[in-house]
JSON list of C-alpha atoms in Angstrom, two decimals:
[
{"chain": "A", "resi": 1, "resn": "UNK", "atom": "CA", "xyz": [155.51, 138.68, 178.89]},
{"chain": "A", "resi": 2, "resn": "UNK", "atom": "CA", "xyz": [153.75, 141.52, 179.78]},
{"chain": "A", "resi": 3, "resn": "UNK", "atom": "CA", "xyz": [155.20, 144.45, 181.51]},
{"chain": "A", "resi": 4, "resn": "UNK", "atom": "CA", "xyz": [153.49, 146.02, 184.44]},
{"chain": "A", "resi": 5, "resn": "UNK", "atom": "CA", "xyz": [154.11, 149.91, 182.64]},
{"chain": "A", "resi": 6, "resn": "UNK", "atom": "CA", "xyz": [152.86, 153.00, 184.59]},
{"chain": "A", "resi": 7, "resn": "UNK", "atom": "CA", "xyz": [152.83, 156.67, 183.11]},
{"chain": "A", "resi": 8, "resn": "UNK", "atom": "CA", "xyz": [153.50, 159.51, 185.24]},
{"chain": "A", "resi": 9, "resn": "UNK", "atom": "CA", "xyz": [150.46, 160.89, 185.92]},
{"chain": "A", "resi": 10, "resn": "UNK", "atom": "CA", "xyz": [149.24, 157.29, 186.92]},
{"chain": "A", "resi": 11, "resn": "UNK", "atom": "CA", "xyz": [151.87, 157.09, 189.53]},
{"chain": "A", "resi": 12, "resn": "UNK", "atom": "CA", "xyz": [151.30, 160.89, 190.76]},
{"chain": "A", "resi": 13, "resn": "UNK", "atom": "CA", "xyz": [147.64, 160.01, 191.14]},
{"chain": "A", "resi": 14, "resn": "UNK", "atom": "CA", "xyz": [148.44, 156.68, 193.30]},
{"chain": "A", "resi": 15, "resn": "UNK", "atom": "CA", "xyz": [150.19, 159.31, 195.71]},
{"chain": "A", "resi": 16, "resn": "UNK", "atom": "CA", "xyz": [146.75, 160.66, 196.69]},
{"chain": "A", "resi": 17, "resn": "UNK", "atom": "CA", "xyz": [145.55, 157.15, 197.65]},
{"chain": "A", "resi": 18, "resn": "UNK", "atom": "CA", "xyz": [144.99, 156.32, 201.33]},
{"chain": "A", "resi": 19, "resn": "UNK", "atom": "CA", "xyz": [147.10, 153.07, 200.94]},
{"chain": "A", "resi": 20, "resn": "UNK", "atom": "CA", "xyz": [150.49, 155.75, 199.83]},
{"chain": "A", "resi": 21, "resn": "UNK", "atom": "CA", "xyz": [149.55, 158.05, 203.35]},
{"chain": "B", "resi": 1, "resn": "UNK", "atom": "CA", "xyz": [171.62, 144.43, 204.73]},
{"chain": "B", "resi": 2, "resn": "UNK", "atom": "CA", "xyz": [168.84, 144.65, 202.57]},
{"chain": "B", "resi": 3, "resn": "UNK", "atom": "CA", "xyz": [165.23, 144.71, 203.84]},
{"chain": "B", "resi": 4, "resn": "UNK", "atom": "CA", "xyz": [162.18, 142.70, 202.75]},
{"chain": "B", "resi": 5, "resn": "UNK", "atom": "CA", "xyz": [159.57, 144.53, 201.14]},
{"chain": "B", "resi": 6, "resn": "UNK", "atom": "CA", "xyz": [156.30, 144.70, 203.29]},
{"chain": "B", "resi": 7, "resn": "UNK", "atom": "CA", "xyz": [153.27, 142.48, 202.90]},
{"chain": "B", "resi": 8, "resn": "UNK", "atom": "CA", "xyz": [151.32, 144.25, 199.39]},
{"chain": "B", "resi": 9, "resn": "UNK", "atom": "CA", "xyz": [147.92, 145.59, 200.78]},
{"chain": "B", "resi": 10, "resn": "UNK", "atom": "CA", "xyz": [144.63, 144.80, 198.81]},
{"chain": "B", "resi": 11, "resn": "UNK", "atom": "CA", "xyz": [144.15, 147.41, 196.54]},
{"chain": "B", "resi": 12, "resn": "UNK", "atom": "CA", "xyz": [148.11, 148.25, 195.92]},
{"chain": "B", "resi": 13, "resn": "UNK", "atom": "CA", "xyz": [149.49, 148.30, 192.37]},
{"chain": "B", "resi": 14, "resn": "UNK", "atom": "CA", "xyz": [152.28, 146.23, 191.97]},
{"chain": "B", "resi": 15, "resn": "UNK", "atom": "CA", "xyz": [155.47, 147.10, 190.37]},
{"chain": "B", "resi": 16, "resn": "UNK", "atom": "CA", "xyz": [157.26, 145.22, 187.90]},
{"chain": "B", "resi": 17, "resn": "UNK", "atom": "CA", "xyz": [160.13, 145.05, 189.59]},
{"chain": "B", "resi": 18, "resn": "UNK", "atom": "CA", "xyz": [160.97, 145.06, 193.70]},
{"chain": "B", "resi": 19, "resn": "UNK", "atom": "CA", "xyz": [162.82, 148.14, 194.37]},
{"chain": "B", "resi": 20, "resn": "UNK", "atom": "CA", "xyz": [165.66, 149.14, 196.98]},
{"chain": "B", "resi": 21, "resn": "UNK", "atom": "CA", "xyz": [166.30, 152.60, 198.50]},
{"chain": "B", "resi": 22, "resn": "UNK", "atom": "CA", "xyz": [169.85, 153.25, 199.82]},
{"chain": "B", "resi": 23, "resn": "UNK", "atom": "CA", "xyz": [171.49, 156.56, 200.89]},
{"chain": "B", "resi": 24, "resn": "UNK", "atom": "CA", "xyz": [175.14, 157.24, 201.44]},
{"chain": "B", "resi": 25, "resn": "UNK", "atom": "CA", "xyz": [177.01, 159.82, 202.84]},
{"chain": "B", "resi": 26, "resn": "UNK", "atom": "CA", "xyz": [181.01, 160.73, 202.50]},
{"chain": "B", "resi": 27, "resn": "UNK", "atom": "CA", "xyz": [182.33, 161.01, 205.82]},
{"chain": "B", "resi": 28, "resn": "UNK", "atom": "CA", "xyz": [184.14, 164.59, 205.82]},
{"chain": "B", "resi": 29, "resn": "UNK", "atom": "CA", "xyz": [188.22, 163.92, 205.85]},
{"chain": "B", "resi": 30, "resn": "UNK", "atom": "CA", "xyz": [187.94, 160.60, 205.56]},
{"chain": "B", "resi": 31, "resn": "UNK", "atom": "CA", "xyz": [189.64, 158.52, 202.37]},
{"chain": "B", "resi": 32, "resn": "UNK", "atom": "CA", "xyz": [186.62, 156.97, 200.58]},
{"chain": "B", "resi": 33, "resn": "UNK", "atom": "CA", "xyz": [187.66, 155.28, 197.60]},
{"chain": "B", "resi": 34, "resn": "UNK", "atom": "CA", "xyz": [188.31, 152.05, 198.39]},
{"chain": "B", "resi": 35, "resn": "UNK", "atom": "CA", "xyz": [184.68, 150.24, 198.13]},
{"chain": "B", "resi": 36, "resn": "UNK", "atom": "CA", "xyz": [185.43, 148.52, 201.40]},
{"chain": "B", "resi": 37, "resn": "UNK", "atom": "CA", "xyz": [184.82, 151.66, 203.09]},
{"chain": "B", "resi": 38, "resn": "UNK", "atom": "CA", "xyz": [182.18, 152.54, 200.31]},
{"chain": "B", "resi": 39, "resn": "UNK", "atom": "CA", "xyz": [180.38, 149.72, 200.93]},
{"chain": "B", "resi": 40, "resn": "UNK", "atom": "CA", "xyz": [180.12, 150.76, 205.35]},
{"chain": "B", "resi": 41, "resn": "UNK", "atom": "CA", "xyz": [178.33, 154.00, 204.15]},
{"chain": "B", "resi": 42, "resn": "UNK", "atom": "CA", "xyz": [175.87, 152.47, 202.16]},
{"chain": "B", "resi": 43, "resn": "UNK", "atom": "CA", "xyz": [172.91, 152.60, 204.32]},
{"chain": "B", "resi": 44, "resn": "UNK", "atom": "CA", "xyz": [169.45, 150.56, 203.07]},
{"chain": "B", "resi": 45, "resn": "UNK", "atom": "CA", "xyz": [166.60, 152.65, 203.58]},
{"chain": "B", "resi": 46, "resn": "UNK", "atom": "CA", "xyz": [163.66, 150.33, 202.41]},
{"chain": "B", "resi": 47, "resn": "UNK", "atom": "CA", "xyz": [162.69, 147.96, 199.63]},
{"chain": "B", "resi": 48, "resn": "UNK", "atom": "CA", "xyz": [159.34, 147.96, 198.28]},
{"chain": "B", "resi": 49, "resn": "UNK", "atom": "CA", "xyz": [156.95, 146.47, 195.82]},
{"chain": "B", "resi": 50, "resn": "UNK", "atom": "CA", "xyz": [154.29, 148.61, 194.92]},
{"chain": "B", "resi": 51, "resn": "UNK", "atom": "CA", "xyz": [153.67, 152.35, 193.79]},
{"chain": "B", "resi": 52, "resn": "UNK", "atom": "CA", "xyz": [151.62, 152.86, 197.34]},
{"chain": "B", "resi": 53, "resn": "UNK", "atom": "CA", "xyz": [154.79, 151.29, 199.52]},
{"chain": "B", "resi": 54, "resn": "UNK", "atom": "CA", "xyz": [157.23, 153.62, 197.32]},
{"chain": "B", "resi": 55, "resn": "UNK", "atom": "CA", "xyz": [155.28, 156.83, 197.79]},
{"chain": "B", "resi": 56, "resn": "UNK", "atom": "CA", "xyz": [154.96, 156.02, 201.85]},
{"chain": "B", "resi": 57, "resn": "UNK", "atom": "CA", "xyz": [158.95, 155.79, 201.43]},
{"chain": "B", "resi": 58, "resn": "UNK", "atom": "CA", "xyz": [159.25, 158.77, 199.59]},
{"chain": "B", "resi": 59, "resn": "UNK", "atom": "CA", "xyz": [157.30, 161.09, 201.69]},
{"chain": "B", "resi": 60, "resn": "UNK", "atom": "CA", "xyz": [159.27, 160.24, 204.49]},
{"chain": "B", "resi": 61, "resn": "UNK", "atom": "CA", "xyz": [162.70, 160.56, 203.11]},
{"chain": "B", "resi": 62, "resn": "UNK", "atom": "CA", "xyz": [164.28, 164.18, 202.97]},
{"chain": "B", "resi": 63, "resn": "UNK", "atom": "CA", "xyz": [164.46, 165.41, 199.12]},
{"chain": "B", "resi": 64, "resn": "UNK", "atom": "CA", "xyz": [167.75, 165.25, 197.38]},
{"chain": "B", "resi": 65, "resn": "UNK", "atom": "CA", "xyz": [168.09, 169.36, 197.57]},
{"chain": "B", "resi": 66, "resn": "UNK", "atom": "CA", "xyz": [167.31, 169.54, 201.65]},
{"chain": "B", "resi": 67, "resn": "UNK", "atom": "CA", "xyz": [170.25, 167.42, 201.96]},
{"chain": "B", "resi": 68, "resn": "UNK", "atom": "CA", "xyz": [173.49, 169.20, 202.83]},
{"chain": "B", "resi": 69, "resn": "UNK", "atom": "CA", "xyz": [177.25, 167.64, 201.86]},
{"chain": "B", "resi": 70, "resn": "UNK", "atom": "CA", "xyz": [178.19, 165.04, 199.54]},
{"chain": "B", "resi": 71, "resn": "UNK", "atom": "CA", "xyz": [175.69, 162.43, 199.43]},
{"chain": "B", "resi": 72, "resn": "UNK", "atom": "CA", "xyz": [173.65, 160.11, 197.39]},
{"chain": "B", "resi": 73, "resn": "UNK", "atom": "CA", "xyz": [170.83, 158.32, 196.73]},
{"chain": "B", "resi": 74, "resn": "UNK", "atom": "CA", "xyz": [170.54, 155.10, 194.67]},
{"chain": "B", "resi": 75, "resn": "UNK", "atom": "CA", "xyz": [167.64, 153.33, 193.51]},
{"chain": "B", "resi": 76, "resn": "UNK", "atom": "CA", "xyz": [167.88, 149.97, 192.42]},
{"chain": "B", "resi": 77, "resn": "UNK", "atom": "CA", "xyz": [166.56, 146.79, 191.71]},
{"chain": "B", "resi": 78, "resn": "UNK", "atom": "CA", "xyz": [166.20, 144.43, 194.79]},
{"chain": "B", "resi": 79, "resn": "UNK", "atom": "CA", "xyz": [169.12, 141.73, 194.51]},
{"chain": "B", "resi": 80, "resn": "UNK", "atom": "CA", "xyz": [171.52, 144.42, 192.77]},
{"chain": "B", "resi": 81, "resn": "UNK", "atom": "CA", "xyz": [173.88, 146.50, 195.14]},
{"chain": "B", "resi": 82, "resn": "UNK", "atom": "CA", "xyz": [174.34, 150.02, 193.89]},
{"chain": "B", "resi": 83, "resn": "UNK", "atom": "CA", "xyz": [178.45, 149.56, 193.29]},
{"chain": "B", "resi": 84, "resn": "UNK", "atom": "CA", "xyz": [179.88, 148.31, 190.21]},
{"chain": "B", "resi": 85, "resn": "UNK", "atom": "CA", "xyz": [181.19, 145.45, 191.69]},
{"chain": "B", "resi": 86, "resn": "UNK", "atom": "CA", "xyz": [177.87, 143.65, 191.79]},
{"chain": "B", "resi": 87, "resn": "UNK", "atom": "CA", "xyz": [177.46, 141.11, 188.60]},
{"chain": "B", "resi": 88, "resn": "UNK", "atom": "CA", "xyz": [174.48, 142.94, 187.49]},
{"chain": "B", "resi": 89, "resn": "UNK", "atom": "CA", "xyz": [176.85, 146.17, 186.87]},
{"chain": "B", "resi": 90, "resn": "UNK", "atom": "CA", "xyz": [180.17, 144.55, 186.44]},
{"chain": "B", "resi": 91, "resn": "UNK", "atom": "CA", "xyz": [179.70, 144.72, 182.64]},
{"chain": "B", "resi": 92, "resn": "UNK", "atom": "CA", "xyz": [177.33, 147.75, 182.59]},
{"chain": "B", "resi": 93, "resn": "UNK", "atom": "CA", "xyz": [177.61, 151.67, 182.37]},
{"chain": "B", "resi": 94, "resn": "UNK", "atom": "CA", "xyz": [175.86, 154.79, 183.34]},
{"chain": "B", "resi": 95, "resn": "UNK", "atom": "CA", "xyz": [174.32, 158.11, 181.89]},
{"chain": "B", "resi": 96, "resn": "UNK", "atom": "CA", "xyz": [175.19, 160.92, 183.52]},
{"chain": "B", "resi": 97, "resn": "UNK", "atom": "CA", "xyz": [173.96, 164.44, 183.54]},
{"chain": "B", "resi": 98, "resn": "UNK", "atom": "CA", "xyz": [175.18, 167.14, 185.70]},
{"chain": "B", "resi": 99, "resn": "UNK", "atom": "CA", "xyz": [172.76, 169.77, 186.74]},
{"chain": "B", "resi": 100, "resn": "UNK", "atom": "CA", "xyz": [172.61, 172.73, 188.24]},
{"chain": "B", "resi": 101, "resn": "UNK", "atom": "CA", "xyz": [172.04, 173.46, 192.33]},
{"chain": "B", "resi": 102, "resn": "UNK", "atom": "CA", "xyz": [168.39, 173.78, 192.38]},
{"chain": "B", "resi": 103, "resn": "UNK", "atom": "CA", "xyz": [167.11, 170.62, 189.74]},
{"chain": "B", "resi": 104, "resn": "UNK", "atom": "CA", "xyz": [167.94, 167.93, 191.54]},
{"chain": "B", "resi": 105, "resn": "UNK", "atom": "CA", "xyz": [164.72, 167.02, 193.45]},
{"chain": "B", "resi": 106, "resn": "UNK", "atom": "CA", "xyz": [162.24, 167.53, 190.45]},
{"chain": "B", "resi": 107, "resn": "UNK", "atom": "CA", "xyz": [164.26, 165.66, 188.24]},
{"chain": "B", "resi": 108, "resn": "UNK", "atom": "CA", "xyz": [165.16, 162.79, 190.21]},
{"chain": "B", "resi": 109, "resn": "UNK", "atom": "CA", "xyz": [162.12, 162.48, 191.07]},
{"chain": "B", "resi": 110, "resn": "UNK", "atom": "CA", "xyz": [160.98, 162.47, 187.08]},
{"chain": "B", "resi": 111, "resn": "UNK", "atom": "CA", "xyz": [163.68, 159.75, 186.48]},
{"chain": "B", "resi": 112, "resn": "UNK", "atom": "CA", "xyz": [162.72, 157.32, 189.43]},
{"chain": "B", "resi": 113, "resn": "UNK", "atom": "CA", "xyz": [158.79, 157.89, 188.15]},
{"chain": "B", "resi": 114, "resn": "UNK", "atom": "CA", "xyz": [160.38, 156.79, 184.83]},
{"chain": "B", "resi": 115, "resn": "UNK", "atom": "CA", "xyz": [162.17, 153.88, 186.12]},
{"chain": "B", "resi": 116, "resn": "UNK", "atom": "CA", "xyz": [159.35, 152.27, 188.43]},
{"chain": "B", "resi": 117, "resn": "UNK", "atom": "CA", "xyz": [157.27, 152.85, 185.38]},
{"chain": "B", "resi": 118, "resn": "UNK", "atom": "CA", "xyz": [159.05, 150.78, 183.25]},
{"chain": "B", "resi": 119, "resn": "UNK", "atom": "CA", "xyz": [159.26, 153.79, 180.75]},
{"chain": "B", "resi": 120, "resn": "UNK", "atom": "CA", "xyz": [162.55, 152.70, 179.53]},
{"chain": "B", "resi": 121, "resn": "UNK", "atom": "CA", "xyz": [161.61, 149.54, 176.97]},
{"chain": "B", "resi": 122, "resn": "UNK", "atom": "CA", "xyz": [165.17, 148.00, 177.10]},
{"chain": "B", "resi": 123, "resn": "UNK", "atom": "CA", "xyz": [164.12, 144.73, 178.67]},
{"chain": "B", "resi": 124, "resn": "UNK", "atom": "CA", "xyz": [166.07, 144.11, 182.02]},
{"chain": "B", "resi": 125, "resn": "UNK", "atom": "CA", "xyz": [168.79, 147.06, 181.18]},
{"chain": "B", "resi": 126, "resn": "UNK", "atom": "CA", "xyz": [168.06, 149.08, 183.85]},
{"chain": "B", "resi": 127, "resn": "UNK", "atom": "CA", "xyz": [169.42, 148.42, 187.12]},
{"chain": "B", "resi": 128, "resn": "UNK", "atom": "CA", "xyz": [169.41, 151.47, 189.21]},
{"chain": "B", "resi": 129, "resn": "UNK", "atom": "CA", "xyz": [169.36, 155.22, 189.24]},
{"chain": "B", "resi": 130, "resn": "UNK", "atom": "CA", "xyz": [171.59, 157.50, 191.52]},
{"chain": "B", "resi": 131, "resn": "UNK", "atom": "CA", "xyz": [171.59, 161.17, 192.65]},
{"chain": "B", "resi": 132, "resn": "UNK", "atom": "CA", "xyz": [174.49, 162.36, 193.79]},
{"chain": "B", "resi": 133, "resn": "UNK", "atom": "CA", "xyz": [174.22, 165.88, 195.54]},
{"chain": "B", "resi": 134, "resn": "UNK", "atom": "CA", "xyz": [177.90, 167.81, 195.49]},
{"chain": "B", "resi": 135, "resn": "UNK", "atom": "CA", "xyz": [179.06, 171.12, 196.66]},
{"chain": "B", "resi": 136, "resn": "UNK", "atom": "CA", "xyz": [178.67, 172.87, 193.35]},
{"chain": "B", "resi": 137, "resn": "UNK", "atom": "CA", "xyz": [176.64, 171.09, 191.41]},
{"chain": "B", "resi": 138, "resn": "UNK", "atom": "CA", "xyz": [173.92, 167.96, 191.38]},
{"chain": "B", "resi": 139, "resn": "UNK", "atom": "CA", "xyz": [174.93, 164.72, 189.36]},
{"chain": "B", "resi": 140, "resn": "UNK", "atom": "CA", "xyz": [172.01, 162.23, 187.97]},
{"chain": "B", "resi": 141, "resn": "UNK", "atom": "CA", "xyz": [172.54, 158.45, 186.98]},
{"chain": "B", "resi": 142, "resn": "UNK", "atom": "CA", "xyz": [170.92, 155.99, 185.34]},
{"chain": "B", "resi": 143, "resn": "UNK", "atom": "CA", "xyz": [172.97, 152.86, 185.32]},
{"chain": "B", "resi": 144, "resn": "UNK", "atom": "CA", "xyz": [172.57, 149.71, 182.86]},
{"chain": "B", "resi": 145, "resn": "UNK", "atom": "CA", "xyz": [173.60, 146.33, 182.37]},
{"chain": "B", "resi": 146, "resn": "UNK", "atom": "CA", "xyz": [175.45, 146.11, 179.12]},
{"chain": "B", "resi": 147, "resn": "UNK", "atom": "CA", "xyz": [177.61, 149.62, 178.48]},
{"chain": "B", "resi": 148, "resn": "UNK", "atom": "CA", "xyz": [178.73, 147.92, 175.25]},
{"chain": "B", "resi": 149, "resn": "UNK", "atom": "CA", "xyz": [175.14, 147.72, 173.71]},
{"chain": "B", "resi": 150, "resn": "UNK", "atom": "CA", "xyz": [174.87, 150.94, 171.76]},
{"chain": "B", "resi": 151, "resn": "UNK", "atom": "CA", "xyz": [171.26, 150.63, 170.91]},
{"chain": "B", "resi": 152, "resn": "UNK", "atom": "CA", "xyz": [170.10, 150.12, 174.23]},
{"chain": "B", "resi": 153, "resn": "UNK", "atom": "CA", "xyz": [172.23, 153.09, 175.68]},
{"chain": "B", "resi": 154, "resn": "UNK", "atom": "CA", "xyz": [170.91, 155.36, 173.03]},
{"chain": "B", "resi": 155, "resn": "UNK", "atom": "CA", "xyz": [167.38, 154.63, 173.63]},
{"chain": "B", "resi": 156, "resn": "UNK", "atom": "CA", "xyz": [167.83, 155.01, 177.44]},
{"chain": "B", "resi": 157, "resn": "UNK", "atom": "CA", "xyz": [169.36, 158.54, 176.13]},
{"chain": "B", "resi": 158, "resn": "UNK", "atom": "CA", "xyz": [166.09, 159.34, 174.22]},
{"chain": "B", "resi": 159, "resn": "UNK", "atom": "CA", "xyz": [163.79, 158.08, 177.31]},
{"chain": "B", "resi": 160, "resn": "UNK", "atom": "CA", "xyz": [165.46, 160.05, 179.40]},
{"chain": "B", "resi": 161, "resn": "UNK", "atom": "CA", "xyz": [165.86, 163.43, 177.75]},
{"chain": "B", "resi": 162, "resn": "UNK", "atom": "CA", "xyz": [161.54, 163.12, 177.00]},
{"chain": "B", "resi": 163, "resn": "UNK", "atom": "CA", "xyz": [161.05, 162.11, 180.72]},
{"chain": "B", "resi": 164, "resn": "UNK", "atom": "CA", "xyz": [163.90, 164.29, 182.93]},
{"chain": "B", "resi": 165, "resn": "UNK", "atom": "CA", "xyz": [162.35, 167.55, 181.28]},
{"chain": "B", "resi": 166, "resn": "UNK", "atom": "CA", "xyz": [165.69, 169.45, 181.66]},
{"chain": "B", "resi": 167, "resn": "UNK", "atom": "CA", "xyz": [167.33, 172.34, 179.56]},
{"chain": "B", "resi": 168, "resn": "UNK", "atom": "CA", "xyz": [167.94, 171.19, 176.02]},
{"chain": "B", "resi": 169, "resn": "UNK", "atom": "CA", "xyz": [171.48, 172.00, 176.03]},
{"chain": "B", "resi": 170, "resn": "UNK", "atom": "CA", "xyz": [172.14, 169.67, 178.75]},
{"chain": "B", "resi": 171, "resn": "UNK", "atom": "CA", "xyz": [175.09, 167.73, 178.63]},
{"chain": "B", "resi": 172, "resn": "UNK", "atom": "CA", "xyz": [174.87, 163.97, 179.02]},
{"chain": "B", "resi": 173, "resn": "UNK", "atom": "CA", "xyz": [177.55, 161.71, 179.31]},
{"chain": "B", "resi": 174, "resn": "UNK", "atom": "CA", "xyz": [178.11, 157.93, 179.09]},
{"chain": "B", "resi": 175, "resn": "UNK", "atom": "CA", "xyz": [180.79, 156.40, 181.17]},
{"chain": "B", "resi": 176, "resn": "UNK", "atom": "CA", "xyz": [181.23, 152.42, 181.07]},
{"chain": "B", "resi": 177, "resn": "UNK", "atom": "CA", "xyz": [182.17, 151.68, 184.79]},
{"chain": "B", "resi": 178, "resn": "UNK", "atom": "CA", "xyz": [185.48, 149.94, 183.93]},
{"chain": "B", "resi": 179, "resn": "UNK", "atom": "CA", "xyz": [186.24, 153.03, 182.74]},
{"chain": "B", "resi": 180, "resn": "UNK", "atom": "CA", "xyz": [185.37, 154.90, 185.55]},
{"chain": "B", "resi": 181, "resn": "UNK", "atom": "CA", "xyz": [187.54, 152.80, 187.43]},
{"chain": "B", "resi": 182, "resn": "UNK", "atom": "CA", "xyz": [190.41, 153.24, 185.35]},
{"chain": "B", "resi": 183, "resn": "UNK", "atom": "CA", "xyz": [190.07, 156.98, 185.55]},
{"chain": "B", "resi": 184, "resn": "UNK", "atom": "CA", "xyz": [189.37, 156.73, 189.35]},
{"chain": "B", "resi": 185, "resn": "UNK", "atom": "CA", "xyz": [186.37, 159.29, 188.82]},
{"chain": "B", "resi": 186, "resn": "UNK", "atom": "CA", "xyz": [183.64, 157.18, 190.52]}
]
């Protein structure tokens, strides 16, 4: 099946999200 | 004991796998070569299922270079214990990268982001990653399920070189867990 793949810059961008604070 | 990941919030980005972050510290003076004492030193920090849960934990734990003494962070897929006896590891091995002091925090972050983001593209081969802080140097390890699969281990090596951003001349060594047990090195 399809894997959930994220590149480094997307993972770093999610760090700024309020959900990750 | 391992903990369940907290409920995923609306808007969270799910990861392909759930992961557990563990911490261990070697108590000074104690012999800790047996798996029984290693097991008792292992502390489960948290299991997580999304990118946002990962960052929440990551921002609350000390970064590797801030820790002193002989200690390890272990990031493993949920359900796999960070020890060779686990059935996922028993036929496996690890790439080991020895780092000069000062590089471990940046390299550890690069490594775990590549693991969480599924950058290795070797099916379900990746078991987990370890940051080992020692007195003279630090060591990064990436564990996979099948030490005998050369195609997989070389693919992992190529991805490691790409994502870690380490000096060109850094030595990378692959060790099957059965060999580490034989020479009592891990």
